[in-house]
Amino acid sequence: MHEIGLAEAVLEAVEKRAGGRRVARAKVRAGALLRVVEPSMDQAFRLVAEGTVAEGAAVELVVTPAQVTCRSCGHRDGTYDPLAVCPSCGGGDVDLSGGDELVLESIEIAEARDVPGNSRRDRGDPAGSA
């Protein structure tokens, strides 16, 4: 399961961006050629995030296509298939580019009331009072 290595890289970026604040969600863009499967990525992230500011955070995965360029007819198109053929002429003499990126697009910081041990009563928040 190569998602563990990818999840570790995502976690490192999340921790840097979070600056010690608790994270509720992370949005990740992954190229199709990485062959990332969302349930496996989610499971891997949950495993590597245990005990960190991202523990329990949800991961939203957006898969982006690679570009296929046919050497025979010149047609260009997006593809999610690492063994792509030209969608125009059916030729197999193609170049694939892109589709191998892994980018942390955004994180959502958990609200203070979502963080265990913080009732927000010390801030005069009516939602924190019981």
PDB file of C-alpha atoms in Angstrom:
ATOM      1  CA  MET A   1       0.000   0.000   0.000  1.00  0.00           C
ATOM      2  CA  HIS A   2       1.993   2.976  -1.309  1.00  0.00           C
ATOM      3  CA  GLU A   3      -0.582   5.339   0.187  1.00  0.00           C
ATOM      4  CA  ILE A   4       1.316   5.184   3.518  1.00  0.00           C
ATOM      5  CA  GLY A   5       4.278   7.021   2.001  1.00  0.00           C
ATOM      6  CA  LEU A   6       1.987   9.528   0.321  1.00  0.00           C
ATOM      7  CA  ALA A   7       0.043  10.038   3.564  1.00  0.00           C
ATOM      8  CA  GLU A   8       3.289  10.713   5.434  1.00  0.00           C
ATOM      9  CA  ALA A   9       4.199  13.392   2.891  1.00  0.00           C
ATOM     10  CA  VAL A  10       0.736  14.948   3.177  1.00  0.00           C
ATOM     11  CA  LEU A  11       0.907  14.874   6.979  1.00  0.00           C
ATOM     12  CA  GLU A  12       4.267  16.678   6.948  1.00  0.00           C
ATOM     13  CA  ALA A  13       2.781  19.450   4.780  1.00  0.00           C
ATOM     14  CA  VAL A  14      -0.373  19.609   6.941  1.00  0.00           C
ATOM     15  CA  GLU A  15       1.655  19.981  10.137  1.00  0.00           C
ATOM     16  CA  LYS A  16       3.739  22.798   8.649  1.00  0.00           C
ATOM     17  CA  ARG A  17       0.681  24.673   7.457  1.00  0.00           C
ATOM     18  CA  ALA A  18      -1.306  24.098  10.672  1.00  0.00           C
ATOM     19  CA  GLY A  19       1.316  25.694  12.899  1.00  0.00           C
ATOM     20  CA  GLY A  20       0.325  23.608  15.922  1.00  0.00           C
ATOM     21  CA  ARG A  21      -3.433  24.146  15.481  1.00  0.00           C
ATOM     22  CA  ARG A  22      -5.796  21.184  15.346  1.00  0.00           C
ATOM     23  CA  VAL A  23      -6.798  20.170  11.792  1.00  0.00           C
ATOM     24  CA  ALA A  24     -10.303  19.002  10.887  1.00  0.00           C
ATOM     25  CA  ARG A  25      -9.895  18.430   7.131  1.00  0.00           C
ATOM     26  CA  ALA A  26      -7.264  18.370   4.414  1.00  0.00           C
ATOM     27  CA  LYS A  27      -7.843  18.650   0.666  1.00  0.00           C
ATOM     28  CA  VAL A  28      -5.257  16.865  -1.468  1.00  0.00           C
ATOM     29  CA  ARG A  29      -4.821  16.866  -5.243  1.00  0.00           C
ATOM     30  CA  ALA A  30      -3.196  13.733  -6.636  1.00  0.00           C
ATOM     31  CA  GLY A  31      -2.358  12.940 -10.235  1.00  0.00           C
ATOM     32  CA  ALA A  32      -4.031   9.922 -11.800  1.00  0.00           C
ATOM     33  CA  LEU A  33      -0.707   8.200 -12.462  1.00  0.00           C
ATOM     34  CA  LEU A  34      -0.100   7.911  -8.714  1.00  0.00           C
ATOM     35  CA  ARG A  35      -3.017   5.457  -8.683  1.00  0.00           C
ATOM     36  CA  VAL A  36      -4.233   6.673  -5.293  1.00  0.00           C
ATOM     37  CA  VAL A  37      -7.440   5.079  -4.048  1.00  0.00           C
ATOM     38  CA  GLU A  38      -9.453   7.335  -1.713  1.00  0.00           C
ATOM     39  CA  PRO A  39     -10.421   4.701   0.903  1.00  0.00           C
ATOM     40  CA  SER A  40      -6.802   3.518   1.121  1.00  0.00           C
ATOM     41  CA  MET A  41      -5.493   7.090   1.334  1.00  0.00           C
ATOM     42  CA  ASP A  42      -8.010   7.907   4.062  1.00  0.00           C
ATOM     43  CA  GLN A  43      -7.021   4.815   6.048  1.00  0.00           C
ATOM     44  CA  ALA A  44      -3.305   5.517   5.593  1.00  0.00           C
ATOM     45  CA  PHE A  45      -3.710   9.151   6.667  1.00  0.00           C
ATOM     46  CA  ARG A  46      -5.657   8.151   9.776  1.00  0.00           C
ATOM     47  CA  LEU A  47      -2.859   5.727  10.676  1.00  0.00           C
ATOM     48  CA  VAL A  48       0.045   8.162  10.232  1.00  0.00           C
ATOM     49  CA  ALA A  49      -1.846  11.081  11.808  1.00  0.00           C
ATOM     50  CA  GLU A  50      -2.440   9.344  15.162  1.00  0.00           C
ATOM     51  CA  GLY A  51      -1.111  11.514  17.971  1.00  0.00           C
ATOM     52  CA  THR A  52      -0.628  14.578  15.737  1.00  0.00           C
ATOM     53  CA  VAL A  53      -2.592  17.791  15.170  1.00  0.00           C
ATOM     54  CA  ALA A  54      -4.279  15.991  12.260  1.00  0.00           C
ATOM     55  CA  GLU A  55      -5.565  13.031  14.275  1.00  0.00           C
ATOM     56  CA  GLY A  56      -9.130  12.313  13.171  1.00  0.00           C
ATOM     57  CA  ALA A  57      -8.971  14.759  10.254  1.00  0.00           C
ATOM     58  CA  ALA A  58     -10.846  13.892   7.083  1.00  0.00           C
ATOM     59  CA  VAL A  59      -8.970  13.790   3.777  1.00  0.00           C
ATOM     60  CA  GLU A  60     -10.675  14.957   0.601  1.00  0.00           C
ATOM     61  CA  LEU A  61      -8.901  13.508  -2.419  1.00  0.00           C
ATOM     62  CA  VAL A  62      -9.191  15.127  -5.851  1.00  0.00           C
ATOM     63  CA  VAL A  63      -7.654  13.061  -8.649  1.00  0.00           C
ATOM     64  CA  THR A  64      -6.445  14.998 -11.690  1.00  0.00           C
ATOM     65  CA  PRO A  65      -5.790  13.505 -15.129  1.00  0.00           C
ATOM     66  CA  ALA A  66      -2.512  13.080 -16.930  1.00  0.00           C
ATOM     67  CA  GLN A  67      -2.138  14.424 -20.468  1.00  0.00           C
ATOM     68  CA  VAL A  68      -1.860  11.979 -23.343  1.00  0.00           C
ATOM     69  CA  THR A  69      -0.359  13.191 -26.635  1.00  0.00           C
ATOM     70  CA  CYS A  70      -0.506  10.939 -29.667  1.00  0.00           C
ATOM     71  CA  ARG A  71       2.684  10.825 -31.720  1.00  0.00           C
ATOM     72  CA  SER A  72       0.752   9.556 -34.755  1.00  0.00           C
ATOM     73  CA  CYS A  73      -2.129  12.028 -35.079  1.00  0.00           C
ATOM     74  CA  GLY A  74      -1.119  14.762 -32.607  1.00  0.00           C
ATOM     75  CA  HIS A  75      -4.338  14.550 -30.565  1.00  0.00           C
ATOM     76  CA  ARG A  76      -4.061  15.685 -26.926  1.00  0.00           C
ATOM     77  CA  ASP A  77      -6.463  14.761 -24.164  1.00  0.00           C
ATOM     78  CA  GLY A  78      -6.708  14.035 -20.455  1.00  0.00           C
ATOM     79  CA  THR A  79      -6.579  10.476 -19.171  1.00  0.00           C
ATOM     80  CA  TYR A  80      -6.834   8.617 -15.889  1.00  0.00           C
ATOM     81  CA  ASP A  81      -5.362   5.461 -17.451  1.00  0.00           C
ATOM     82  CA  PRO A  82      -1.591   4.873 -17.125  1.00  0.00           C
ATOM     83  CA  LEU A  83      -1.818   2.519 -20.138  1.00  0.00           C
ATOM     84  CA  ALA A  84      -3.698   5.007 -22.296  1.00  0.00           C
ATOM     85  CA  VAL A  85      -4.079   4.832 -26.050  1.00  0.00           C
ATOM     86  CA  CYS A  86      -5.056   7.765 -28.235  1.00  0.00           C
ATOM     87  CA  PRO A  87      -8.782   8.412 -27.801  1.00  0.00           C
ATOM     88  CA  SER A  88      -8.912   9.829 -31.350  1.00  0.00           C
ATOM     89  CA  CYS A  89      -7.118   7.269 -33.547  1.00  0.00           C
ATOM     90  CA  GLY A  90      -6.644   4.377 -31.099  1.00  0.00           C
ATOM     91  CA  GLY A  91      -2.881   4.431 -31.564  1.00  0.00           C
ATOM     92  CA  GLY A  92      -0.597   3.238 -28.807  1.00  0.00           C
ATOM     93  CA  ASP A  93       2.359   5.498 -29.652  1.00  0.00           C
ATOM     94  CA  VAL A  94       1.578   8.147 -27.044  1.00  0.00           C
ATOM     95  CA  ASP A  95       3.393  10.324 -24.550  1.00  0.00           C
ATOM     96  CA  LEU A  96       1.999  10.763 -21.051  1.00  0.00           C
ATOM     97  CA  SER A  97       2.796  13.879 -19.058  1.00  0.00           C
ATOM     98  CA  GLY A  98       1.753  15.163 -15.668  1.00  0.00           C
ATOM     99  CA  GLY A  99      -0.525  13.078 -13.518  1.00  0.00           C
ATOM    100  CA  ASP A 100       2.166  12.442 -10.918  1.00  0.00           C
ATOM    101  CA  GLU A 101       1.650  15.466  -8.662  1.00  0.00           C
ATOM    102  CA  LEU A 102       0.720  15.356  -4.984  1.00  0.00           C
ATOM    103  CA  VAL A 103      -0.367  18.750  -3.674  1.00  0.00           C
ATOM    104  CA  LEU A 104      -1.867  19.801  -0.361  1.00  0.00           C
ATOM    105  CA  GLU A 105      -4.459  22.294  -1.581  1.00  0.00           C
ATOM    106  CA  SER A 106      -5.955  23.368   1.722  1.00  0.00           C
ATOM    107  CA  ILE A 107      -6.541  22.534   5.350  1.00  0.00           C
ATOM    108  CA  GLU A 108      -9.451  23.348   7.607  1.00  0.00           C
ATOM    109  CA  ILE A 109      -8.557  24.226  11.165  1.00  0.00           C
ATOM    110  CA  ALA A 110     -10.803  22.698  13.825  1.00  0.00           C
ATOM    111  CA  GLU A 111     -12.879  25.192  15.752  1.00  0.00           C
ATOM    112  CA  ALA A 112     -11.845  25.643  19.369  1.00  0.00           C
ATOM    113  CA  ARG A 113     -15.028  23.958  20.565  1.00  0.00           C
ATOM    114  CA  ASP A 114     -14.056  20.874  18.550  1.00  0.00           C
ATOM    115  CA  VAL A 115     -10.745  20.545  20.361  1.00  0.00           C
ATOM    116  CA  PRO A 116     -10.897  18.255  23.399  1.00  0.00           C
ATOM    117  CA  GLY A 117     -10.355  20.066  26.692  1.00  0.00           C
ATOM    118  CA  ASN A 118     -11.398  23.517  25.460  1.00  0.00           C
ATOM    119  CA  SER A 119     -14.889  24.546  26.497  1.00  0.00           C
ATOM    120  CA  ARG A 120     -14.460  28.133  25.178  1.00  0.00           C
ATOM    121  CA  ARG A 121     -15.996  29.398  28.428  1.00  0.00           C
ATOM    122  CA  ASP A 122     -12.838  31.389  29.013  1.00  0.00           C
ATOM    123  CA  ARG A 123     -13.643  33.443  25.915  1.00  0.00           C
ATOM    124  CA  GLY A 124     -17.174  34.398  26.865  1.00  0.00           C
ATOM    125  CA  ASP A 125     -18.641  32.251  24.099  1.00  0.00           C
ATOM    126  CA  PRO A 126     -22.322  31.465  24.761  1.00  0.00           C
ATOM    127  CA  ALA A 127     -21.973  28.218  22.828  1.00  0.00           C
ATOM    128  CA  GLY A 128     -19.433  27.045  25.376  1.00  0.00           C
ATOM    129  CA  SER A 129     -21.646  27.626  28.381  1.00  0.00           C
ATOM    130  CA  ALA A 130     -23.758  24.841  29.751  1.00  0.00           C
TER     131      ALA A 130
END
